[in-house]
Short mmCIF file of N, CA, C and O in Angstrom, two decimals:
data_model
loop_
_atom_site.label_atom_id
_atom_site.label_comp_id
_atom_site.label_asym_id
_atom_site.label_seq_id
_atom_site.Cartn_x
_atom_site.Cartn_y
_atom_site.Cartn_z
N MET V 5 188.02 14.60 123.78
CA MET V 5 187.49 14.12 125.04
C MET V 5 187.88 12.67 125.25
O MET V 5 188.05 11.92 124.31
N LYS V 6 187.94 12.32 126.47
CA LYS V 6 188.24 10.94 126.79
C LYS V 6 187.02 10.08 126.56
O LYS V 6 185.88 10.53 126.64
N VAL V 7 187.24 8.81 126.27
CA VAL V 7 186.16 7.89 125.93
C VAL V 7 185.19 7.72 127.09
O VAL V 7 183.97 7.72 126.90
N LYS V 8 185.69 7.60 128.30
CA LYS V 8 184.81 7.43 129.46
C LYS V 8 183.89 8.63 129.63
O LYS V 8 182.71 8.48 129.93
N LEU V 9 184.43 9.83 129.43
CA LEU V 9 183.64 11.04 129.57
C LEU V 9 182.57 11.12 128.49
O LEU V 9 181.42 11.50 128.76
N ILE V 10 182.91 10.76 127.27
CA ILE V 10 181.94 10.79 126.18
C ILE V 10 180.83 9.78 126.43
O ILE V 10 179.65 10.09 126.24
N ARG V 11 181.17 8.60 126.87
CA ARG V 11 180.15 7.59 127.18
C ARG V 11 179.20 8.09 128.26
O ARG V 11 177.99 7.87 128.19
N LYS V 12 179.74 8.76 129.24
CA LYS V 12 178.91 9.29 130.32
C LYS V 12 177.99 10.39 129.79
O LYS V 12 176.80 10.44 130.13
N LYS V 13 178.52 11.26 128.95
CA LYS V 13 177.73 12.37 128.43
C LYS V 13 176.69 11.92 127.41
O LYS V 13 175.67 12.59 127.25
N LEU V 14 176.92 10.82 126.72
CA LEU V 14 175.95 10.35 125.74
C LEU V 14 174.65 9.90 126.40
O LEU V 14 173.61 9.84 125.75
N LYS V 15 174.70 9.62 127.68
CA LYS V 15 173.48 9.25 128.40
C LYS V 15 172.63 10.48 128.72
O LYS V 15 171.44 10.35 128.99
N ASP V 16 173.23 11.65 128.67
CA ASP V 16 172.52 12.91 128.94
C ASP V 16 171.93 13.45 127.64
O ASP V 16 172.65 13.85 126.73
N LYS V 17 170.61 13.45 127.55
CA LYS V 17 169.91 13.84 126.32
C LYS V 17 170.16 15.31 125.97
O LYS V 17 170.31 15.65 124.80
N LYS V 18 170.24 16.18 126.98
CA LYS V 18 170.46 17.61 126.71
C LYS V 18 171.83 17.84 126.09
O LYS V 18 171.98 18.65 125.17
N TRP V 19 172.83 17.13 126.59
CA TRP V 19 174.18 17.28 126.04
C TRP V 19 174.21 16.83 124.60
O TRP V 19 174.83 17.48 123.75
N VAL V 20 173.52 15.72 124.29
CA VAL V 20 173.49 15.20 122.91
C VAL V 20 172.84 16.21 121.99
O VAL V 20 173.33 16.47 120.89
N LEU V 21 171.75 16.81 122.43
CA LEU V 21 171.06 17.80 121.60
C LEU V 21 171.92 19.04 121.37
O LEU V 21 171.98 19.57 120.26
N ARG V 22 172.60 19.50 122.43
CA ARG V 22 173.49 20.66 122.28
C ARG V 22 174.63 20.36 121.33
O ARG V 22 174.99 21.17 120.48
N ARG V 23 175.22 19.19 121.49
CA ARG V 23 176.35 18.80 120.64
C ARG V 23 175.90 18.64 119.19
O ARG V 23 176.60 19.04 118.26
N TYR V 24 174.70 18.06 118.99
CA TYR V 24 174.16 17.89 117.65
C TYR V 24 173.94 19.25 116.99
O TYR V 24 174.30 19.46 115.83
N ALA V 25 173.38 20.21 117.73
CA ALA V 25 173.17 21.55 117.20
C ALA V 25 174.49 22.23 116.87
O ALA V 25 174.63 22.92 115.85
N GLN V 26 175.49 22.00 117.71
CA GLN V 26 176.81 22.58 117.48
C GLN V 26 177.44 22.02 116.21
O GLN V 26 178.03 22.77 115.42
N VAL V 27 177.31 20.73 115.99
CA VAL V 27 177.89 20.11 114.80
C VAL V 27 177.16 20.59 113.55
O VAL V 27 177.78 20.86 112.52
N LEU V 28 175.84 20.74 113.62
CA LEU V 28 175.09 21.26 112.48
C LEU V 28 175.48 22.70 112.16
O LEU V 28 175.59 23.08 110.99
N GLN V 29 175.73 23.50 113.20
CA GLN V 29 176.17 24.87 112.99
C GLN V 29 177.55 24.90 112.33
O GLN V 29 177.81 25.71 111.44
N GLU V 30 178.41 24.01 112.74
CA GLU V 30 179.75 23.94 112.13
C GLU V 30 179.64 23.48 110.67
O GLU V 30 180.40 23.94 109.82
N THR V 31 178.67 22.62 110.36
CA THR V 31 178.45 22.19 108.99
C THR V 31 178.01 23.37 108.13
O THR V 31 178.49 23.53 107.00
N ASP V 32 177.12 24.19 108.65
CA ASP V 32 176.69 25.38 107.92
C ASP V 32 177.87 26.33 107.68
O ASP V 32 178.00 26.92 106.60
N ARG V 33 178.72 26.47 108.69
CA ARG V 33 179.89 27.34 108.54
C ARG V 33 180.83 26.81 107.46
O ARG V 33 181.38 27.58 106.67
N MET V 34 180.97 25.49 107.39
CA MET V 34 181.84 24.91 106.37
C MET V 34 181.24 25.07 104.98
O MET V 34 181.98 25.21 104.00
N ASN V 35 179.92 25.04 104.86
CA ASN V 35 179.30 25.27 103.56
C ASN V 35 179.54 26.69 103.08
O ASN V 35 179.77 26.93 101.89
N THR V 36 179.52 27.64 104.00
CA THR V 36 179.85 29.02 103.65
C THR V 36 181.32 29.11 103.25
O THR V 36 181.68 29.82 102.30
N PHE V 37 182.17 28.40 103.96
CA PHE V 37 183.60 28.34 103.63
C PHE V 37 183.78 27.84 102.21
O PHE V 37 184.59 28.37 101.45
N LYS V 38 183.01 26.82 101.83
CA LYS V 38 183.14 26.26 100.49
C LYS V 38 182.74 27.28 99.43
O LYS V 38 183.38 27.39 98.39
N GLN V 39 181.68 28.03 99.69
CA GLN V 39 181.20 28.98 98.71
C GLN V 39 182.23 30.05 98.40
O GLN V 39 182.38 30.45 97.24
N PHE V 40 182.94 30.53 99.40
CA PHE V 40 183.83 31.66 99.19
C PHE V 40 185.31 31.30 99.13
O PHE V 40 186.06 31.86 98.33
N ASP V 41 185.76 30.38 99.98
CA ASP V 41 187.19 30.09 100.05
C ASP V 41 187.63 28.98 99.10
O ASP V 41 188.82 28.79 98.91
N CYS V 42 186.70 28.23 98.53
CA CYS V 42 187.08 27.16 97.62
C CYS V 42 186.79 27.54 96.16
O CYS V 42 186.88 26.70 95.28
N ASP V 43 186.44 28.78 95.94
CA ASP V 43 186.16 29.25 94.59
C ASP V 43 187.42 29.87 93.99
O ASP V 43 188.00 30.79 94.57
N PRO V 44 187.88 29.37 92.84
CA PRO V 44 189.10 29.92 92.25
C PRO V 44 188.99 31.40 91.89
O PRO V 44 189.98 32.12 91.83
N PHE V 45 187.78 31.87 91.66
CA PHE V 45 187.59 33.29 91.33
C PHE V 45 188.01 34.18 92.49
O PHE V 45 188.62 35.23 92.28
N PHE V 46 187.70 33.77 93.72
CA PHE V 46 188.02 34.59 94.89
C PHE V 46 189.43 34.35 95.40
O PHE V 46 190.07 35.25 95.92
N ARG V 47 189.92 33.12 95.34
CA ARG V 47 191.17 32.77 96.01
C ARG V 47 192.32 32.39 95.09
O ARG V 47 193.44 32.23 95.54
N GLY V 48 192.06 32.15 93.83
CA GLY V 48 193.10 31.65 92.95
C GLY V 48 193.06 30.13 92.93
O GLY V 48 192.60 29.50 93.88
N PRO V 49 193.56 29.51 91.85
CA PRO V 49 193.40 28.06 91.70
C PRO V 49 194.15 27.22 92.73
O PRO V 49 193.63 26.21 93.20
N GLU V 50 195.37 27.61 93.11
CA GLU V 50 196.14 26.80 94.04
C GLU V 50 195.53 26.82 95.44
O GLU V 50 195.35 25.78 96.07
N LEU V 51 195.23 28.00 95.93
CA LEU V 51 194.65 28.12 97.26
C LEU V 51 193.26 27.52 97.32
O LEU V 51 192.89 26.89 98.31
N ALA V 52 192.50 27.68 96.25
CA ALA V 52 191.15 27.09 96.21
C ALA V 52 191.23 25.57 96.26
O ALA V 52 190.41 24.92 96.91
N SER V 53 192.21 24.99 95.59
CA SER V 53 192.38 23.54 95.61
C SER V 53 192.74 23.05 97.01
O SER V 53 192.20 22.05 97.49
N ALA V 54 193.64 23.75 97.67
CA ALA V 54 194.02 23.38 99.03
C ALA V 54 192.84 23.54 99.99
O ALA V 54 192.60 22.68 100.84
N ASN V 55 192.08 24.61 99.83
CA ASN V 55 190.91 24.83 100.69
C ASN V 55 189.84 23.78 100.44
O ASN V 55 189.14 23.39 101.36
N LEU V 56 189.71 23.31 99.20
CA LEU V 56 188.74 22.27 98.90
C LEU V 56 189.10 20.97 99.60
O LEU V 56 188.23 20.25 100.09
N ASN V 57 190.40 20.67 99.69
CA ASN V 57 190.84 19.48 100.42
C ASN V 57 190.52 19.60 101.91
O ASN V 57 190.10 18.64 102.54
N VAL V 58 190.71 20.79 102.46
CA VAL V 58 190.37 21.03 103.86
C VAL V 58 188.87 20.84 104.06
O VAL V 58 188.41 20.21 105.02
N TYR V 59 188.09 21.36 103.12
CA TYR V 59 186.63 21.24 103.20
C TYR V 59 186.20 19.77 103.16
O TYR V 59 185.37 19.35 103.96
N LYS V 60 186.78 19.00 102.27
CA LYS V 60 186.40 17.59 102.15
C LYS V 60 186.72 16.81 103.42
O LYS V 60 185.91 16.01 103.90
N ARG V 61 187.92 17.02 103.98
CA ARG V 61 188.31 16.34 105.22
C ARG V 61 187.38 16.71 106.37
O ARG V 61 186.92 15.86 107.12
N THR V 62 187.09 18.00 106.50
CA THR V 62 186.26 18.47 107.59
C THR V 62 184.84 17.96 107.45
O THR V 62 184.22 17.54 108.44
N MET V 63 184.30 17.98 106.26
CA MET V 63 182.92 17.52 106.06
C MET V 63 182.81 16.01 106.30
O MET V 63 181.80 15.54 106.82
N PHE V 64 183.83 15.26 105.94
CA PHE V 64 183.83 13.83 106.22
C PHE V 64 183.75 13.58 107.72
O PHE V 64 182.95 12.77 108.20
N ARG V 65 184.54 14.34 108.48
CA ARG V 65 184.54 14.22 109.93
C ARG V 65 183.20 14.63 110.52
O ARG V 65 182.65 13.96 111.40
N LEU V 66 182.64 15.73 110.02
CA LEU V 66 181.37 16.21 110.55
C LEU V 66 180.21 15.27 110.22
O LEU V 66 179.33 15.05 111.06
N LYS V 67 180.21 14.71 109.03
CA LYS V 67 179.15 13.76 108.67
C LYS V 67 179.21 12.52 109.55
O LYS V 67 178.18 11.99 109.95
N ARG V 68 180.40 12.09 109.87
CA ARG V 68 180.56 10.95 110.76
C ARG V 68 180.04 11.28 112.16
O ARG V 68 179.37 10.46 112.80
N LYS V 69 180.30 12.49 112.64
CA LYS V 69 179.79 12.91 113.94
C LYS V 69 178.27 13.00 113.94
O LYS V 69 177.62 12.61 114.91
N ILE V 70 177.70 13.51 112.85
CA ILE V 70 176.24 13.66 112.76
C ILE V 70 175.57 12.31 112.80
O ILE V 70 174.60 12.10 113.54
N THR V 71 176.06 11.36 112.03
CA THR V 71 175.43 10.03 112.02
C THR V 71 175.58 9.35 113.38
O THR V 71 174.66 8.66 113.83
N PHE V 72 176.70 9.59 114.05
CA PHE V 72 176.90 9.00 115.38
C PHE V 72 175.92 9.59 116.39
O PHE V 72 175.30 8.87 117.17
N LEU V 73 175.75 10.91 116.37
CA LEU V 73 174.86 11.56 117.33
C LEU V 73 173.40 11.27 117.03
O LEU V 73 172.58 11.23 117.94
N GLU V 74 173.06 11.05 115.77
CA GLU V 74 171.67 10.73 115.42
C GLU V 74 171.23 9.40 116.02
O GLU V 74 170.04 9.21 116.27
N LYS V 75 172.16 8.51 116.26
CA LYS V 75 171.82 7.23 116.89
C LYS V 75 171.30 7.42 118.31
O LYS V 75 170.53 6.60 118.79
N PHE V 76 171.73 8.49 118.97
CA PHE V 76 171.37 8.71 120.37
C PHE V 76 170.20 9.67 120.55
O PHE V 76 169.79 9.94 121.65
N LEU V 77 169.67 10.18 119.45
CA LEU V 77 168.52 11.10 119.55
C LEU V 77 167.22 10.32 119.56
O LEU V 77 167.06 9.28 119.11
#
């Protein structure tokens, strides 16, 4: 999204709550991803290692979004 649009939407409390719920849902989905796709037993060591890197990057991004949105709640 463009910065101007995000600034405008951050003033709308309903949008912030919806976006916050969406990010939390995505966090839960990533935790499920970690349980099954990052386990070497299910995926093998090489693929599990690559999936773990994807998980770490995504969770870093999501945690940053959560802390940002919590400021506006």
